[in-house]
XYZ file of C-alpha atoms in Angstrom:
319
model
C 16.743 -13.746 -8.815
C 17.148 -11.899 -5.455
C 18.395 -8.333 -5.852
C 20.672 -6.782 -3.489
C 19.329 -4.074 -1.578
C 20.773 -0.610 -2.872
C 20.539 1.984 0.321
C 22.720 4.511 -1.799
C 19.370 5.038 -4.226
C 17.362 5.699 -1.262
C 19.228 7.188 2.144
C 16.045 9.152 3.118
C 14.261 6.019 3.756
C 16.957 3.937 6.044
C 18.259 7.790 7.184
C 16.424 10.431 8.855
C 19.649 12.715 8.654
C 22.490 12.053 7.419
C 25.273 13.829 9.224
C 28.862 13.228 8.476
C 31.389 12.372 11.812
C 34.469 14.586 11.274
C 34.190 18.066 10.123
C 36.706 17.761 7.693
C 33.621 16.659 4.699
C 30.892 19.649 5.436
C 30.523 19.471 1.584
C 29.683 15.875 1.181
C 26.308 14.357 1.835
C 24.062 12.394 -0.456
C 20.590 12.987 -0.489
C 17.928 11.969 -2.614
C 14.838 14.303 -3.563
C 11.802 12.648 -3.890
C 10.207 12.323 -7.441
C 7.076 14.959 -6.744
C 9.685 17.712 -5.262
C 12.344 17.243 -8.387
C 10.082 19.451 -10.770
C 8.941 21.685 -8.627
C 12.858 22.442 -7.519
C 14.098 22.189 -11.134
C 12.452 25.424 -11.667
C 12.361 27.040 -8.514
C 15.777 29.462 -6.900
C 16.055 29.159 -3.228
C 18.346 32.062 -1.745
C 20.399 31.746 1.493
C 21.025 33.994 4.238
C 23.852 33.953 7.237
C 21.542 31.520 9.121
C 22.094 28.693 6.416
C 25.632 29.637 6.843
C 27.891 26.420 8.069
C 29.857 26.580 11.514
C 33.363 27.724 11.019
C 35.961 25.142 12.289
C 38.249 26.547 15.010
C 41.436 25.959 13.258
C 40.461 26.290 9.584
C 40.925 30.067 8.005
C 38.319 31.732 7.770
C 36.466 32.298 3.764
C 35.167 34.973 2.834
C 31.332 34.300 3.075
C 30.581 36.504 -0.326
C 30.957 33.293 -2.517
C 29.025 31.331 -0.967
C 25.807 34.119 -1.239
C 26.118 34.087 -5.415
C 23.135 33.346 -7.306
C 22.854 29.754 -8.486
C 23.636 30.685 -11.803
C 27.334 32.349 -10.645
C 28.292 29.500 -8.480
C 27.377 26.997 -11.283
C 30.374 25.326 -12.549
C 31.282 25.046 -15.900
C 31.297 21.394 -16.589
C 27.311 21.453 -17.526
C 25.892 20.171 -13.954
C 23.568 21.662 -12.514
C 22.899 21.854 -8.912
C 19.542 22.096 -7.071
C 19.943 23.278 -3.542
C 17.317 22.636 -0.297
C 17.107 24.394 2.651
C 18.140 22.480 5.734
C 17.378 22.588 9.273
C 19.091 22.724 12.270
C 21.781 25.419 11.523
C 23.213 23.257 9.191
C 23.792 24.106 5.326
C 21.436 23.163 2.743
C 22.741 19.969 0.849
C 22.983 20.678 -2.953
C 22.580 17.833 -4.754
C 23.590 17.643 -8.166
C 25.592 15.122 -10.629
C 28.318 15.762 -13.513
C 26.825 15.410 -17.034
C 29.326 12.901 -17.711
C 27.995 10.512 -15.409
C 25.003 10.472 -16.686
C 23.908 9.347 -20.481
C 22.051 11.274 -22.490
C 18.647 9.868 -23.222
C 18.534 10.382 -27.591
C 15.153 11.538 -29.011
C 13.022 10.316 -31.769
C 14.948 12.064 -34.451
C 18.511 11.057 -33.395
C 19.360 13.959 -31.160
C 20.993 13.920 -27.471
C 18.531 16.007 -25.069
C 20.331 19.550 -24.621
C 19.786 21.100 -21.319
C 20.050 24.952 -21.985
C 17.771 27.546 -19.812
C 18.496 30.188 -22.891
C 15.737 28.362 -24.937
C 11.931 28.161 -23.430
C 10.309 25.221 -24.672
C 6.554 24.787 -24.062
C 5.564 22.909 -20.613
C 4.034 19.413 -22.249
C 7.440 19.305 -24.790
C 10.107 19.798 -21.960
C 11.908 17.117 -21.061
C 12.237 15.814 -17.562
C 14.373 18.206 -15.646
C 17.673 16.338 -14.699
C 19.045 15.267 -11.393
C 22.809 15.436 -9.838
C 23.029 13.263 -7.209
C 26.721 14.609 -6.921
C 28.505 17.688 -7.106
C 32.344 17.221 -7.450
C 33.125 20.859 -7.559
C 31.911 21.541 -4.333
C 33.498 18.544 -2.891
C 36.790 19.523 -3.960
C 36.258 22.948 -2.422
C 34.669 21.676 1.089
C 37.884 19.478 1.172
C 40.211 22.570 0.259
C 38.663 24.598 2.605
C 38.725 21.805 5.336
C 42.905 21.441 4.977
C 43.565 19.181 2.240
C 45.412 20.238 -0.833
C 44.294 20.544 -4.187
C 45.485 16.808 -5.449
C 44.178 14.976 -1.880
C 40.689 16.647 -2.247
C 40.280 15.580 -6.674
C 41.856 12.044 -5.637
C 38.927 11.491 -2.888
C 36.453 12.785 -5.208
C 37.213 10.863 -7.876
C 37.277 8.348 -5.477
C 33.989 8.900 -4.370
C 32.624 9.561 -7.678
C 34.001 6.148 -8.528
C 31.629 4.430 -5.893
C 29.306 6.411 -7.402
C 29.518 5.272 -10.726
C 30.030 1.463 -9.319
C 27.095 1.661 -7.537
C 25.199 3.534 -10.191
C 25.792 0.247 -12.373
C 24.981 -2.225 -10.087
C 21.833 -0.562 -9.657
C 21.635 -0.116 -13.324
C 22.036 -4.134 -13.829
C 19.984 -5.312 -11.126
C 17.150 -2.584 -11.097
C 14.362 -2.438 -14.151
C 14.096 0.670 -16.130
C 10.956 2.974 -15.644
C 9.975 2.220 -19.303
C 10.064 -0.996 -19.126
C 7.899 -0.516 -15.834
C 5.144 1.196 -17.545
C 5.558 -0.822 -20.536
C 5.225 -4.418 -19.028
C 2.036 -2.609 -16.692
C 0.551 -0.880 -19.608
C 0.594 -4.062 -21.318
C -0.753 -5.932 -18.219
C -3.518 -3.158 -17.649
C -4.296 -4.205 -21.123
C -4.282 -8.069 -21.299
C -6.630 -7.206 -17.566
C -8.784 -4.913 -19.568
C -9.433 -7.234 -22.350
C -9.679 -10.305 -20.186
C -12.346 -7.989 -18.296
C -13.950 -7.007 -21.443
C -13.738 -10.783 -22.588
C -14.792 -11.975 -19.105
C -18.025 -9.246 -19.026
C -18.688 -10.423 -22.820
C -19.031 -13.826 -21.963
C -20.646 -13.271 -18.735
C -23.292 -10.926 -20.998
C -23.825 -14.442 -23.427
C -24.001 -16.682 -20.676
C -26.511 -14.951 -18.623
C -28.640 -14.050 -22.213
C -28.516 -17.931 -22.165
C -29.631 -18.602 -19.286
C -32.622 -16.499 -19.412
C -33.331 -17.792 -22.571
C -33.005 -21.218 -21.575
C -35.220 -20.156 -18.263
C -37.605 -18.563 -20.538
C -38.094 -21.908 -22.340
C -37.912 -23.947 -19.024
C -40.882 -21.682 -17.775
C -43.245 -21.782 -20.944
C -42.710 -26.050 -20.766
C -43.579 -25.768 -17.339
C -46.826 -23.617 -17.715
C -47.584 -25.747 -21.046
C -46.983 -29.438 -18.879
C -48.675 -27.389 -15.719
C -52.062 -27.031 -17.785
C -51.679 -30.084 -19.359
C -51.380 -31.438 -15.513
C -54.810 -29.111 -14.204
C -56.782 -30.294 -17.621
C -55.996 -34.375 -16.367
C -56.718 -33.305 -12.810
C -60.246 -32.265 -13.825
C -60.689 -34.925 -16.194
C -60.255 -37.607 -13.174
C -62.560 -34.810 -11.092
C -64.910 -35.704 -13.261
C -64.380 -39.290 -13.796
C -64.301 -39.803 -9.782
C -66.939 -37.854 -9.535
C -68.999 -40.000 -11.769
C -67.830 -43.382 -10.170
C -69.013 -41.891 -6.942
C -72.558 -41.372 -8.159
C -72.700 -44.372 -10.125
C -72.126 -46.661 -6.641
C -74.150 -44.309 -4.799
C -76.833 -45.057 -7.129
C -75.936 -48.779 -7.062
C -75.891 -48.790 -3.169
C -79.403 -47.121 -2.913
C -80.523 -49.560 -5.296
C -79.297 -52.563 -3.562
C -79.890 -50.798 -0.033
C -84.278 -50.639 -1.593
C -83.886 -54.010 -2.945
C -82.749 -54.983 1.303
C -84.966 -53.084 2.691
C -87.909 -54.334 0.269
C -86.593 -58.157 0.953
C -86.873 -57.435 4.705
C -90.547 -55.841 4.414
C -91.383 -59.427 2.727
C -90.098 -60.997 5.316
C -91.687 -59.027 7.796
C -94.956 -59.644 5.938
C -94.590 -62.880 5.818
C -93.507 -63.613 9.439
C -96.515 -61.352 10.388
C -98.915 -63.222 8.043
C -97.595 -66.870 9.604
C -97.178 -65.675 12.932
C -101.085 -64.224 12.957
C -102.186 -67.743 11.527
C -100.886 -70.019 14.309
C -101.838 -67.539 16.898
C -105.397 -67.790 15.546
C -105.342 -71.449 14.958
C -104.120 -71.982 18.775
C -106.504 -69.118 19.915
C -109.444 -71.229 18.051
C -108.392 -74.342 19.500
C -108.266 -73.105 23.019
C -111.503 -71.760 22.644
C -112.905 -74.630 21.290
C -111.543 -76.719 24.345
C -112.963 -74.459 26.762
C -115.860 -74.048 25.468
C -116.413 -77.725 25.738
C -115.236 -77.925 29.469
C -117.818 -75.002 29.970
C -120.429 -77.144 28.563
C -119.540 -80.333 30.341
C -119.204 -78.655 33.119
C -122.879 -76.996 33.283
C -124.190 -80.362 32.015
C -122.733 -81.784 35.072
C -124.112 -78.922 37.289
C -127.744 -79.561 36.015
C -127.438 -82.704 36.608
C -126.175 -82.454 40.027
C -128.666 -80.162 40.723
C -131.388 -81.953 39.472
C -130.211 -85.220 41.587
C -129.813 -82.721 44.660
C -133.340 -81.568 43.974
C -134.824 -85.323 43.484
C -133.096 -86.363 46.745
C -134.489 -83.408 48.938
C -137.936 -84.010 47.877
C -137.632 -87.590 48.771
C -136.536 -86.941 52.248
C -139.171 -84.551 52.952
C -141.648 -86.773 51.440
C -139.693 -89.883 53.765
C -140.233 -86.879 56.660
C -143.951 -87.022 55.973
């Protein structure tokens, strides 16, 4: 549900100054203190010279300024409301702002009793109640309108008038705005229900991470365990290839001596063959020329001798 926005709670915040148009109200304005300055001025008198003093209207009669230079507790009226006045800037007169008691319910205590507002009795600073605040002050709005020209019944009639809208708007606030208690109540509760969910949150967090390094604690001890378990198998087929290696090293020098003997066999024996047709051929040949050596010095000699027989018979032919 959309609430209506209530200006009349707040006028400092839409208002720098509030200043009224005809001079005939110099006693009305509505100002709101804010809630760090209430205690301080609950306690506190502020005393006015002439320079506070408000500008006389040129046909109004002149007052006598004496009343308005009484203490607060003289110019209090006797209705029970209590006024808290604020200096003001400007020339202009301080504001007093201040509500009947009538208008405003008493708040009851734990034992039954309506809070009594009386200065005669000190109470002790933690057990005194919040100091009260009048946001209006009918008596001096009936005497600023007296003293601006209206009579007695004019200037009651637009108070109560005005005290009226007051009250109306007072209740419409009251209807459509939450009460302070109820504030703190529903955020104490939700600072609560945010603390425990925090606490919960920060519990379960705690678990879950003890958990995990648990669970990482485990992982890592299976993964040194199946990490040895890996190194002891890589060793064992080390070893293993290691041994196959020497085995068919062993195997290939074997069957590389067994080659290389083979070939020296065949070496021998293509030596051995090779030398015994060379020296069968070599025989042969020699055998053939020594034969043609011999037939041919046979057939030398006998040439010769024939030669020799032939010359002798010519020279004995000569003879």
């Amino acid at each position: 549900m959309s609430l209506s926005r209530l200006s009349f709670l707040y006028p400092p915040i839409f208002l720098k100054r509030l200043r009224l148009p005809s001079p005939t109200f110099p006693g009305l304005v509505t100002l709101s203190l804010p809630r760090s300055s209430q205690k301080s001025l609950a306690f506190l008198r502020y005393r006015h010279g002439t320079a506070v003093e408000p500008i006389p209207i040129a046909d109004a009669p002149k007052k006598d300024i004496k009343s308005n230079r009484e203490s607060p507790d003289q110019t209090r009226p006797k209705d029970g409301s209590i006024s808290i006045p604020r200096l003001a800037g400007e020339g202009t007169e301080a504001p007093i702002i201040s509500i009947d008691d009538s208008t405003v319910p008493t708040k009851p205590r734990a034992g039954g009793k309506p809070v009594e507002v009386n200065g005669s009795q000190p109470q002790p600073a933690h057990l005194a109640p919040p100091p009260l605040v009048h946001h209006f002050d009918t008596y001096g709005l009936a005497k600023g309108l007296e003293s601006s020209g209206f009579t007695k019944g004019q200037a009651v009639t637009v108070m109560k008038g005005v005290r009226g809208l007051l009250s109306n708007n007072l209740e419409v606030a009251r209807e459509n705005l939450v009460s302070k208690s109820n504030v703190e109540n529903d955020s104490y509760l939700f600072h609560a229900a945010c603390s425990e969910l925090r606490n919960g949150i920060q519990n379960e967090r705690k678990t879950q991470i003890d958990q995990l390094r648990v669970e990482g604690a485990s992982i890592q001890q299976e993964f040194d365990l199946l990490n040895q378990r890996f190194l002891e198998e890589i060793m064992s087929l080390k070893d293993e290839l290691n041994g196959l290696f020497n085995d068919r090293k062993m195997v290939t020098r074997a069957e590389q001596r067994a080659m290389e003997n083979k070939i020296q066999e065949l070496n021998y024996k293509i030596t051995i063959l090779i030398n015994s047709d060379v020296r069968s051929e070599i025989e042969k040949l020699r055998w053939t020329t020594t034969r043609r050596g011999l037939i041919a010095i046979g057939a030398l000699a006998v040439f010769v001798v024939a030669f020799i027989k032939f010359s002798k018979r010519e020279h004995s032919e000569k003879k």
